[in-house]
Tab-separated table of C-alpha atoms in Angstrom:
chain	number	residue	atom	x	y	z
A	1	UNK	CA	-12.723	-2.944	17.265
A	2	UNK	CA	-12.461	-0.553	14.339
A	3	UNK	CA	-11.112	-1.795	11.068
A	4	UNK	CA	-11.585	-2.578	7.400
A	5	UNK	CA	-13.402	-5.675	6.227
A	6	UNK	CA	-12.946	-7.033	2.741
A	7	UNK	CA	-15.027	-9.868	1.336
A	8	UNK	CA	-14.825	-12.404	-0.012
A	9	UNK	CA	-11.311	-13.589	0.799
A	10	UNK	CA	-11.161	-15.620	-2.431
A	11	UNK	CA	-13.154	-15.001	-5.621
A	12	UNK	CA	-13.276	-16.763	-8.952
A	13	UNK	CA	-14.427	-15.093	-12.135
A	14	UNK	CA	-15.644	-16.679	-15.312
A	15	UNK	CA	-14.914	-15.199	-18.712
A	16	UNK	CA	-17.217	-12.295	-19.532
A	17	UNK	CA	-18.435	-11.955	-15.958
A	18	UNK	CA	-18.434	-8.881	-13.743
A	19	UNK	CA	-17.589	-9.417	-10.085
A	20	UNK	CA	-17.831	-7.055	-7.127
A	21	UNK	CA	-15.418	-6.913	-4.214
A	22	UNK	CA	-16.733	-5.539	-0.959
A	23	UNK	CA	-14.910	-3.102	1.338
A	24	UNK	CA	-16.442	-1.782	4.553
A	25	UNK	CA	-14.775	0.373	7.219
A	26	UNK	CA	-15.921	1.519	10.650
A	27	UNK	CA	-12.997	3.866	11.288
A	28	UNK	CA	-15.011	6.938	10.259
A	29	UNK	CA	-12.383	7.698	7.620
A	30	UNK	CA	-13.210	10.003	4.740
A	31	UNK	CA	-10.712	8.606	2.229
A	32	UNK	CA	-10.807	5.100	0.797
A	33	UNK	CA	-8.629	3.374	-1.800
A	34	UNK	CA	-8.447	0.299	-3.979
A	35	UNK	CA	-5.095	-1.196	-4.924
A	36	UNK	CA	-4.046	-4.107	-7.060
A	37	UNK	CA	-0.975	-6.159	-6.134
A	38	UNK	CA	0.631	-8.671	-8.501
A	39	UNK	CA	3.220	-11.214	-7.273
A	40	UNK	CA	6.515	-9.568	-6.377
A	41	UNK	CA	5.152	-6.138	-7.158
A	42	UNK	CA	4.232	-3.005	-5.282
A	43	UNK	CA	0.714	-1.676	-4.938
A	44	UNK	CA	-0.899	0.058	-7.893
A	45	UNK	CA	-3.779	2.460	-7.322
A	46	UNK	CA	-7.027	1.615	-9.116
A	47	UNK	CA	-9.488	4.165	-7.696
A	48	UNK	CA	-9.711	6.386	-4.679
A	49	UNK	CA	-12.377	8.422	-2.964
A	50	UNK	CA	-11.719	11.338	-0.645
A	51	UNK	CA	-15.351	11.975	0.243
A	52	UNK	CA	-18.760	10.380	-0.147
A	53	UNK	CA	-20.260	10.573	-3.666
A	54	UNK	CA	-16.901	11.444	-5.206
A	55	UNK	CA	-14.078	9.272	-6.558
A	56	UNK	CA	-11.101	9.568	-8.886
A	57	UNK	CA	-9.271	7.213	-11.198
A	58	UNK	CA	-5.886	5.965	-10.178
A	59	UNK	CA	-3.114	4.678	-12.413
A	60	UNK	CA	-4.858	1.506	-13.616
A	61	UNK	CA	-8.602	2.270	-13.595
A	62	UNK	CA	-9.426	0.709	-16.976
A	63	UNK	CA	-11.698	-2.298	-16.605
A	64	UNK	CA	-12.747	-1.375	-13.063
A	65	UNK	CA	-15.570	0.685	-11.571
A	66	UNK	CA	-16.420	1.905	-8.064
A	67	UNK	CA	-19.127	3.699	-6.130
A	68	UNK	CA	-19.094	5.625	-2.870
A	69	UNK	CA	-22.685	6.066	-1.768
A	70	UNK	CA	-21.906	5.679	1.928
A	71	UNK	CA	-18.905	6.757	3.957
A	72	UNK	CA	-18.397	3.209	5.235
A	73	UNK	CA	-18.489	1.417	1.910
A	74	UNK	CA	-16.380	1.465	-1.260
A	75	UNK	CA	-17.142	-1.564	-3.470
A	76	UNK	CA	-14.993	-2.358	-6.497
A	77	UNK	CA	-16.415	-4.012	-9.614
A	78	UNK	CA	-14.021	-5.872	-11.872
A	79	UNK	CA	-15.680	-5.800	-15.266
A	80	UNK	CA	-15.307	-8.154	-18.200
A	81	UNK	CA	-13.253	-5.415	-19.869
A	82	UNK	CA	-10.415	-6.174	-17.448
A	83	UNK	CA	-8.641	-8.910	-19.393
A	84	UNK	CA	-6.089	-9.835	-16.749
A	85	UNK	CA	-7.890	-9.583	-13.415
A	86	UNK	CA	-5.973	-12.269	-11.531
A	87	UNK	CA	-4.362	-10.420	-8.612
A	88	UNK	CA	-4.553	-9.605	-4.909
A	89	UNK	CA	-6.887	-6.647	-4.292
A	90	UNK	CA	-6.410	-4.455	-1.255
A	91	UNK	CA	-8.768	-1.830	0.119
A	92	UNK	CA	-7.501	0.904	2.415
A	93	UNK	CA	-8.822	3.912	4.267
A	94	UNK	CA	-7.220	7.004	5.706
A	95	UNK	CA	-8.373	9.586	8.206
A	96	UNK	CA	-7.238	13.179	8.624
A	97	UNK	CA	-5.429	15.493	6.244
A	98	UNK	CA	-1.843	15.405	7.440
A	99	UNK	CA	0.839	13.662	5.445
A	100	UNK	CA	1.692	11.483	8.419
A	101	UNK	CA	-1.739	9.887	8.561
A	102	UNK	CA	-1.246	6.264	7.473
A	103	UNK	CA	-3.420	4.115	5.301
A	104	UNK	CA	-5.149	1.215	7.052
A	105	UNK	CA	-5.634	-1.910	4.976
A	106	UNK	CA	-8.114	-4.742	4.841
A	107	UNK	CA	-6.950	-8.361	4.558
A	108	UNK	CA	-7.456	-8.408	0.801
A	109	UNK	CA	-9.378	-10.397	-1.795
A	110	UNK	CA	-7.590	-12.833	-4.052
A	111	UNK	CA	-9.256	-12.937	-7.473
A	112	UNK	CA	-8.626	-15.693	-9.986
A	113	UNK	CA	-9.956	-16.592	-13.420
A	114	UNK	CA	-11.835	-19.878	-13.825
B	1	UNK	CA	8.438	9.716	-14.761
B	2	UNK	CA	7.940	8.809	-11.156
B	3	UNK	CA	9.752	5.840	-9.724
B	4	UNK	CA	10.999	4.274	-6.516
B	5	UNK	CA	13.819	1.774	-6.307
B	6	UNK	CA	14.532	-0.633	-3.490
B	7	UNK	CA	16.408	-3.948	-3.428
B	8	UNK	CA	14.251	-6.935	-4.250
B	9	UNK	CA	15.653	-9.087	-1.459
B	10	UNK	CA	17.823	-8.737	1.635
B	11	UNK	CA	19.079	-11.528	3.893
B	12	UNK	CA	20.135	-11.071	7.514
B	13	UNK	CA	20.734	-13.071	10.661
B	14	UNK	CA	18.479	-13.132	13.710
B	15	UNK	CA	19.608	-10.544	16.247
B	16	UNK	CA	21.489	-8.473	13.665
B	17	UNK	CA	20.783	-5.053	12.146
B	18	UNK	CA	19.622	-4.572	8.565
B	19	UNK	CA	19.104	-1.495	6.408
B	20	UNK	CA	16.675	-1.360	3.487
B	21	UNK	CA	17.315	1.490	1.074
B	22	UNK	CA	14.883	3.405	-1.094
B	23	UNK	CA	15.700	5.956	-3.758
B	24	UNK	CA	12.943	7.893	-5.420
B	25	UNK	CA	12.340	10.093	-8.394
B	26	UNK	CA	9.126	12.100	-8.125
B	27	UNK	CA	8.156	15.584	-9.201
B	28	UNK	CA	6.229	16.584	-6.094
B	29	UNK	CA	7.763	14.832	-3.092
B	30	UNK	CA	5.821	15.382	0.121
B	31	UNK	CA	6.872	12.536	2.393
B	32	UNK	CA	8.218	8.973	2.547
B	33	UNK	CA	6.383	6.117	4.264
B	34	UNK	CA	7.353	2.553	5.076
B	35	UNK	CA	4.970	-0.398	5.295
B	36	UNK	CA	5.453	-4.033	6.273
B	37	UNK	CA	3.586	-6.877	4.608
B	38	UNK	CA	3.735	-10.525	5.657
B	39	UNK	CA	3.066	-13.112	2.962
B	40	UNK	CA	-0.600	-13.035	1.977
B	41	UNK	CA	-1.387	-10.346	4.517
B	42	UNK	CA	-2.287	-6.694	4.666
B	43	UNK	CA	0.355	-3.959	4.618
B	44	UNK	CA	0.800	-2.254	7.970
B	45	UNK	CA	2.229	1.206	8.515
B	46	UNK	CA	5.687	1.486	10.091
B	47	UNK	CA	6.917	5.069	9.755
B	48	UNK	CA	6.734	8.381	7.921
B	49	UNK	CA	9.396	11.002	7.180
B	50	UNK	CA	8.638	14.419	5.752
B	51	UNK	CA	11.804	16.164	6.895
B	52	UNK	CA	15.453	15.174	6.739
B	53	UNK	CA	16.688	13.050	9.588
B	54	UNK	CA	16.003	9.967	11.612
B	55	UNK	CA	12.670	8.878	13.104
B	56	UNK	CA	12.825	6.118	15.707
B	57	UNK	CA	10.009	3.818	16.746
B	58	UNK	CA	11.201	0.990	18.950
B	59	UNK	CA	13.411	-1.419	17.003
B	60	UNK	CA	12.609	0.343	13.722
B	61	UNK	CA	14.066	3.632	12.512
B	62	UNK	CA	13.590	5.487	9.243
B	63	UNK	CA	15.846	8.068	7.671
B	64	UNK	CA	15.278	10.630	4.931
B	65	UNK	CA	17.575	12.835	2.887
B	66	UNK	CA	15.493	15.017	0.582
B	67	UNK	CA	18.548	16.463	-1.164
B	68	UNK	CA	19.659	12.927	-2.120
B	69	UNK	CA	16.113	11.650	-2.836
B	70	UNK	CA	16.965	8.771	-0.550
B	71	UNK	CA	15.663	7.085	2.529
B	72	UNK	CA	16.177	3.898	4.456
B	73	UNK	CA	14.495	1.692	7.008
B	74	UNK	CA	16.706	0.319	9.768
B	75	UNK	CA	15.630	-2.758	11.671
B	76	UNK	CA	17.544	-3.663	14.840
B	77	UNK	CA	17.634	-6.805	16.954
B	78	UNK	CA	16.056	-8.771	14.155
B	79	UNK	CA	13.490	-11.373	15.088
B	80	UNK	CA	12.150	-14.197	12.942
B	81	UNK	CA	8.751	-12.464	12.899
B	82	UNK	CA	10.374	-9.568	11.003
B	83	UNK	CA	10.562	-11.806	7.921
B	84	UNK	CA	8.269	-9.954	5.530
B	85	UNK	CA	8.268	-7.598	2.579
B	86	UNK	CA	8.958	-3.933	3.223
B	87	UNK	CA	7.634	-1.214	0.945
B	88	UNK	CA	8.644	2.398	0.664
B	89	UNK	CA	5.970	4.754	-0.647
B	90	UNK	CA	6.180	8.415	-1.548
B	91	UNK	CA	3.309	10.821	-0.988
B	92	UNK	CA	3.377	12.927	-4.122
B	93	UNK	CA	1.825	16.373	-4.474
B	94	UNK	CA	1.647	16.062	-8.255
B	95	UNK	CA	-0.426	12.876	-7.932
B	96	UNK	CA	-3.028	14.566	-5.751
B	97	UNK	CA	-1.081	13.520	-2.659
B	98	UNK	CA	-1.571	9.829	-3.355
B	99	UNK	CA	1.032	7.223	-2.476
B	100	UNK	CA	3.414	5.914	-5.125
B	101	UNK	CA	4.756	2.524	-4.051
B	102	UNK	CA	8.072	0.785	-4.535
B	103	UNK	CA	8.121	-2.870	-5.597
B	104	UNK	CA	9.059	-4.028	-2.119
B	105	UNK	CA	12.070	-5.667	-0.444
B	106	UNK	CA	11.698	-9.212	0.787
B	107	UNK	CA	13.591	-9.590	4.069
B	108	UNK	CA	14.786	-13.108	4.776
B	109	UNK	CA	16.007	-13.778	8.306
B	110	UNK	CA	18.163	-16.776	9.088
B	111	UNK	CA	18.544	-18.227	12.570
């Protein structure tokens, strides 16, 4: 079955530590996205990538970094510069160019501060 | 600025019909999407409107009026499993066609 796999499901970060969230897809989608969701809030775009070896900042990129070395993979690093990282992180992918093409989401990673 | 507004919470009875509204203010509107998210889960796509009118998919329908910058999601024959948060999201040309999300409407269904 095709889909998006995020790992780990839960992650704890110590002060001053960088952590990396994994996102893998086998849908053969070109575009991939990282969102942050805070309680009772909508999704805010952190980074997105429309093609391998290229990515763009979203609305809240500060304190985060990404790479897109393979089509299937789009890992997100939460750096120590992100002072309030506690949130639910969602990875998504999208195939095709039409506006109707939906985003497909992974099950998310819940990040907390120790 | 760019913004979407939807009610924070709606309550309805099992078997009834409910409408969740979304008004938007964006500079480069391209289309309006709706997603469902159960507590702690992943958002799943429900519908997309690019043109004015009603799109129907089973028990769910979505409506768009571009002149009014307004859309709604209509859920019929409500079931307990429909209890979830519903998000409207605008695809915006001026944001490189990325989605701008509303804050979500929590739908509470009572038996």
